[in-house]
Short mmCIF file of C-alpha atoms and ligand atoms in Angstrom, two decimals:
data_model
loop_
_atom_site.label_atom_id
_atom_site.label_comp_id
_atom_site.label_asym_id
_atom_site.label_seq_id
_atom_site.Cartn_x
_atom_site.Cartn_y
_atom_site.Cartn_z
CA UNK A 1 21.94 21.18 -20.85
CA UNK A 2 20.45 23.58 -23.39
CA UNK A 3 21.31 27.27 -23.39
CA UNK A 4 18.23 29.54 -23.38
CA UNK A 5 18.43 30.25 -27.13
CA UNK A 6 18.76 26.57 -27.98
CA UNK A 7 15.86 25.71 -25.68
CA UNK A 8 13.70 28.41 -27.30
CA UNK A 9 14.35 26.84 -30.74
CA UNK A 10 13.61 23.40 -29.38
CA UNK A 11 10.22 24.45 -28.03
CA UNK A 12 8.97 25.37 -31.47
CA UNK A 13 7.21 22.12 -32.45
CA UNK A 14 6.52 20.38 -29.17
CA UNK A 15 4.71 17.05 -29.43
CA UNK A 16 2.94 15.56 -26.42
CA UNK A 17 1.88 11.91 -26.36
CA UNK A 18 -1.80 11.01 -26.24
CA UNK A 19 -2.79 8.36 -23.67
CA UNK A 20 -6.23 7.92 -25.28
CA UNK A 21 -5.33 7.36 -28.93
CA UNK A 22 -6.92 4.09 -29.99
CA UNK A 23 -4.48 1.74 -31.69
CA UNK A 24 -1.68 4.31 -31.89
CA UNK A 25 0.97 3.69 -29.24
CA UNK A 26 2.87 6.51 -27.58
CA UNK A 27 6.13 5.27 -29.11
CA UNK A 28 4.59 5.18 -32.60
CA UNK A 29 3.19 8.68 -32.09
CA UNK A 30 6.64 9.93 -31.12
CA UNK A 31 8.24 8.24 -34.14
CA UNK A 32 5.77 9.92 -36.50
CA UNK A 33 6.16 13.33 -34.85
CA UNK A 34 9.98 13.25 -34.83
CA UNK A 35 10.19 11.85 -38.34
CA UNK A 36 8.17 14.89 -39.49
CA UNK A 37 10.34 17.34 -37.55
CA UNK A 38 9.05 17.67 -33.97
CA UNK A 39 11.69 19.53 -31.96
CA UNK A 40 10.72 18.41 -28.46
CA UNK A 41 8.70 15.54 -26.99
CA UNK A 42 6.74 15.11 -23.78
CA UNK A 43 5.42 11.82 -22.42
CA UNK A 44 2.00 12.50 -20.89
CA UNK A 45 0.01 9.67 -19.36
CA UNK A 46 -2.65 10.54 -16.84
CA UNK A 47 -3.01 6.91 -15.77
CA UNK A 48 0.68 6.01 -15.63
CA UNK A 49 1.45 2.68 -14.01
CA UNK A 50 4.78 0.98 -13.44
CA UNK A 51 3.95 -1.42 -16.27
CA UNK A 52 4.31 1.62 -18.59
CA UNK A 53 7.91 2.15 -17.48
CA UNK A 54 9.43 0.23 -20.40
CA UNK A 55 7.47 2.37 -22.86
CA UNK A 56 8.76 5.58 -21.29
CA UNK A 57 12.29 4.23 -21.41
CA UNK A 58 11.91 3.23 -25.07
CA UNK A 59 10.60 6.69 -25.99
CA UNK A 60 13.43 8.31 -24.05
CA UNK A 61 16.05 6.19 -25.86
CA UNK A 62 14.46 6.93 -29.23
CA UNK A 63 14.53 10.68 -28.51
CA UNK A 64 18.17 10.42 -27.44
CA UNK A 65 19.11 8.68 -30.69
CA UNK A 66 17.23 11.35 -32.66
CA UNK A 67 18.71 14.10 -30.46
CA UNK A 68 15.31 15.47 -29.54
CA UNK A 69 14.87 16.70 -25.95
CA UNK A 70 12.49 14.49 -23.98
CA UNK A 71 10.50 15.52 -20.92
CA UNK A 72 8.05 13.63 -18.75
CA UNK A 73 4.77 15.17 -17.61
CA UNK A 74 3.86 15.20 -13.90
CA UNK A 75 6.47 12.75 -12.56
CA UNK A 76 9.99 14.02 -11.80
CA UNK A 77 11.05 10.73 -10.23
CA UNK A 78 10.03 8.85 -13.37
CA UNK A 79 11.78 11.46 -15.51
CA UNK A 80 14.96 11.03 -13.52
CA UNK A 81 14.75 7.24 -13.49
CA UNK A 82 14.56 6.96 -17.29
CA UNK A 83 17.21 9.64 -17.81
CA UNK A 84 14.87 12.19 -19.42
CA UNK A 85 16.11 15.67 -20.25
CA UNK A 86 13.43 17.27 -18.14
CA UNK A 87 10.04 17.33 -16.54
CA UNK A 88 6.87 19.35 -17.01
CA UNK A 89 4.75 20.10 -13.95
CA UNK A 90 1.36 21.69 -13.44
CA UNK A 91 0.26 24.01 -10.66
CA UNK A 92 -0.99 21.10 -8.56
CA UNK A 93 1.98 18.80 -9.18
CA UNK A 94 5.43 18.63 -7.62
CA UNK A 95 6.55 22.27 -7.25
CA UNK A 96 9.19 23.31 -9.82
CA UNK A 97 11.70 23.90 -7.01
CA UNK A 98 11.42 20.29 -5.89
CA UNK A 99 11.35 19.04 -9.49
CA UNK A 100 14.62 20.92 -10.01
CA UNK A 101 16.17 19.30 -6.94
CA UNK A 102 15.14 15.86 -8.14
CA UNK A 103 16.26 16.41 -11.72
CA UNK A 104 19.43 18.42 -11.14
CA UNK A 105 20.68 21.77 -12.40
CA UNK A 106 21.05 20.75 -16.04
CA UNK A 107 17.50 19.50 -16.55
CA UNK A 108 14.69 21.29 -18.37
CA UNK A 109 11.85 22.20 -16.02
CA UNK A 110 8.59 23.47 -17.52
CA UNK A 111 5.54 24.68 -15.64
CA UNK A 112 1.91 25.11 -16.73
CA UNK A 113 0.26 28.48 -16.33
CA UNK A 114 -3.37 28.94 -17.33
CA UNK A 115 -3.85 32.71 -17.08
CA UNK A 116 -2.06 36.01 -16.65
CA UNK A 117 -3.07 36.09 -12.97
CA UNK A 118 -1.59 32.63 -12.44
CA UNK A 119 1.59 33.65 -14.26
CA UNK A 120 1.97 36.58 -11.90
CA UNK A 121 1.77 34.42 -8.80
CA UNK A 122 3.94 31.53 -10.05
CA UNK A 123 7.51 31.33 -8.74
CA UNK A 124 9.59 30.82 -11.87
CA UNK A 125 13.08 30.73 -10.37
CA UNK A 126 13.63 27.04 -11.11
CA UNK A 127 11.75 26.96 -14.41
CA UNK A 128 13.03 27.14 -17.99
CA UNK A 129 9.80 27.67 -19.91
CA UNK A 130 6.09 27.99 -19.33
CA UNK A 131 3.31 26.10 -21.06
CA UNK A 132 0.16 28.14 -21.33
CA UNK A 133 -3.35 27.20 -22.25
CA UNK A 134 -5.81 26.25 -23.29
CA UNK A 135 -5.41 28.90 -25.97
CA UNK A 136 -8.29 27.38 -27.99
CA UNK A 137 -11.03 24.92 -26.97
CA UNK A 138 -9.72 21.38 -26.67
CA UNK A 139 -11.36 18.00 -26.29
CA UNK A 140 -8.13 16.38 -25.11
CA UNK A 141 -8.07 17.76 -21.55
CA UNK A 142 -11.52 17.56 -19.97
CA UNK A 143 -10.43 19.59 -16.92
CA UNK A 144 -8.78 22.36 -18.94
CA UNK A 145 -9.23 25.86 -17.51
CA UNK A 146 -10.74 28.88 -19.29
CA UNK A 147 -9.79 29.36 -22.93
CA UNK A 148 -7.30 32.24 -23.16
CA UNK A 149 -7.46 33.00 -26.87
CA UNK A 150 -4.72 34.70 -28.82
CA UNK A 151 -5.05 37.91 -26.83
CA UNK A 152 -4.49 35.98 -23.58
CA UNK A 153 -1.46 34.31 -25.15
CA UNK A 154 -0.11 37.67 -26.25
CA UNK A 155 -0.39 39.23 -22.81
CA UNK A 156 1.22 36.22 -21.11
CA UNK A 157 4.06 36.14 -23.65
CA UNK A 158 4.64 39.85 -23.13
CA UNK A 159 4.71 39.42 -19.34
CA UNK A 160 6.71 36.18 -19.12
CA UNK A 161 10.45 36.30 -18.48
CA UNK A 162 10.62 32.77 -19.93
CA UNK A 163 9.73 31.40 -23.35
CA UNK A 164 6.05 30.56 -23.67
CA UNK A 165 4.65 27.42 -25.30
CA UNK A 166 1.02 27.69 -26.39
CA UNK A 167 -1.20 24.64 -25.94
CA UNK A 168 -4.79 23.65 -26.53
CA UNK A 169 -6.70 23.15 -29.78
CA UNK A 170 -3.69 23.97 -31.95
CA UNK A 171 -3.11 22.68 -35.46
CA UNK A 172 -1.06 24.03 -38.38
CA UNK A 173 -3.25 27.10 -39.10
CA UNK A 174 -3.47 28.18 -35.49
CA UNK A 175 0.24 27.51 -34.92
CA UNK A 176 1.11 30.43 -37.18
CA UNK A 177 -1.28 32.65 -35.20
CA UNK A 178 0.34 31.57 -31.94
CA UNK A 179 3.82 32.50 -33.17
CA UNK A 180 2.46 35.86 -34.32
CA UNK A 181 1.14 36.43 -30.79
CA UNK A 182 4.44 35.81 -29.03
CA UNK A 183 4.65 32.04 -28.57
CA UNK A 184 8.13 30.54 -28.73
CA UNK A 185 6.52 27.20 -29.47
CA UNK A 186 3.30 25.27 -29.85
CA UNK A 187 2.49 22.03 -28.05
CA UNK A 188 0.11 19.64 -29.76
CA UNK A 189 -1.54 16.34 -29.05
CA UNK A 190 -4.66 15.45 -31.01
CA UNK A 191 -3.90 17.26 -34.25
CA UNK A 192 -1.37 14.44 -34.78
CA UNK A 193 -2.45 11.60 -32.50
CA UNK A 194 -6.07 11.58 -33.68
CA UNK A 195 -5.56 12.69 -37.27
CA UNK A 196 -6.90 10.50 -40.06
CA UNK A 197 -3.39 10.70 -41.49
CA UNK A 198 -0.91 11.41 -38.67
CA UNK A 199 2.14 11.58 -40.97
CA UNK A 200 0.46 14.22 -43.13
CA UNK A 201 -0.72 16.14 -40.05
CA UNK A 202 2.74 16.08 -38.45
CA UNK A 203 4.34 17.26 -41.69
CA UNK A 204 1.85 20.15 -41.92
CA UNK A 205 2.73 21.08 -38.33
CA UNK A 206 6.45 21.03 -39.14
CA UNK A 207 5.80 23.36 -42.09
CA UNK A 208 3.72 25.71 -39.95
CA UNK A 209 6.47 25.75 -37.31
CA UNK A 210 9.22 26.35 -39.86
CA UNK A 211 11.42 23.84 -38.17
CA UNK A 212 13.81 22.92 -40.94
CA UNK A 213 16.36 25.38 -39.50
CA UNK A 214 16.17 24.25 -35.83
N1 TZP B 301 -3.13 21.53 -21.35
C1 TZP B 301 -3.91 22.54 -21.73
S1 TZP B 301 -4.83 22.15 -23.09
C2 TZP B 301 -4.15 20.59 -23.18
C3 TZP B 301 -3.25 20.42 -22.15
C4 TZP B 301 -2.48 19.21 -21.85
C5 TZP B 301 -4.54 19.58 -24.20
C6 TZP B 301 -3.97 19.88 -25.54
O1 TZP B 301 -4.35 18.90 -26.47
P1 TZP B 301 -4.75 19.22 -27.97
O2 TZP B 301 -5.27 17.92 -28.48
O3 TZP B 301 -3.50 19.64 -28.69
O4 TZP B 301 -5.80 20.29 -27.92
MG1 MG B 302 0.41 17.88 -14.43
#
């Protein structure tokens, strides 16, 4: 289990796997991100099938060896089965309260919030952090809600009792802006998974997130 301060540090450079990256497997993506300094990893696969189970397990084991917290998007039962550190759920997924019951008291439970209004009506009792976005336009999530911009991020961070992770259209330059507007961390997919040079992109993210001290 991570204490709140340790979790906050871990959220800083949060890499999420891309299920649409041609010729770049989720495990390879995670290796590149962690090698560069990613502080937390989420497995996200919108068309997960049981045949993907071994991949999730391999990523989980790799994160354990590298001592990087690993969470699974959408599926608390999968998260629990592979022994992940936590789960991330959206507003239309398993409610955080049930995710907490499935995962146990020591797990990390994150919830997505797409606006200040949504933040105000979300029950956060069983949550450890919120993911908020899209902050900037993104091509990675076709059904993303309204872009919140840095001002939206700032008001949500000011209002949230939990650390806020900004997501959506973020790369190294915008990461710095997100931190300046109250984000505890930035979550990224395509700036690494679809970069011409993923190692270079991940290293630039690590620099922007100042993660050498985490
Ligand atoms: N939730 C809001 S935006 C987004 C998710 C999962 C996609 C983020 O991907 P990218 O490539 O970092 O913009
Ligand atoms: Mg979801």
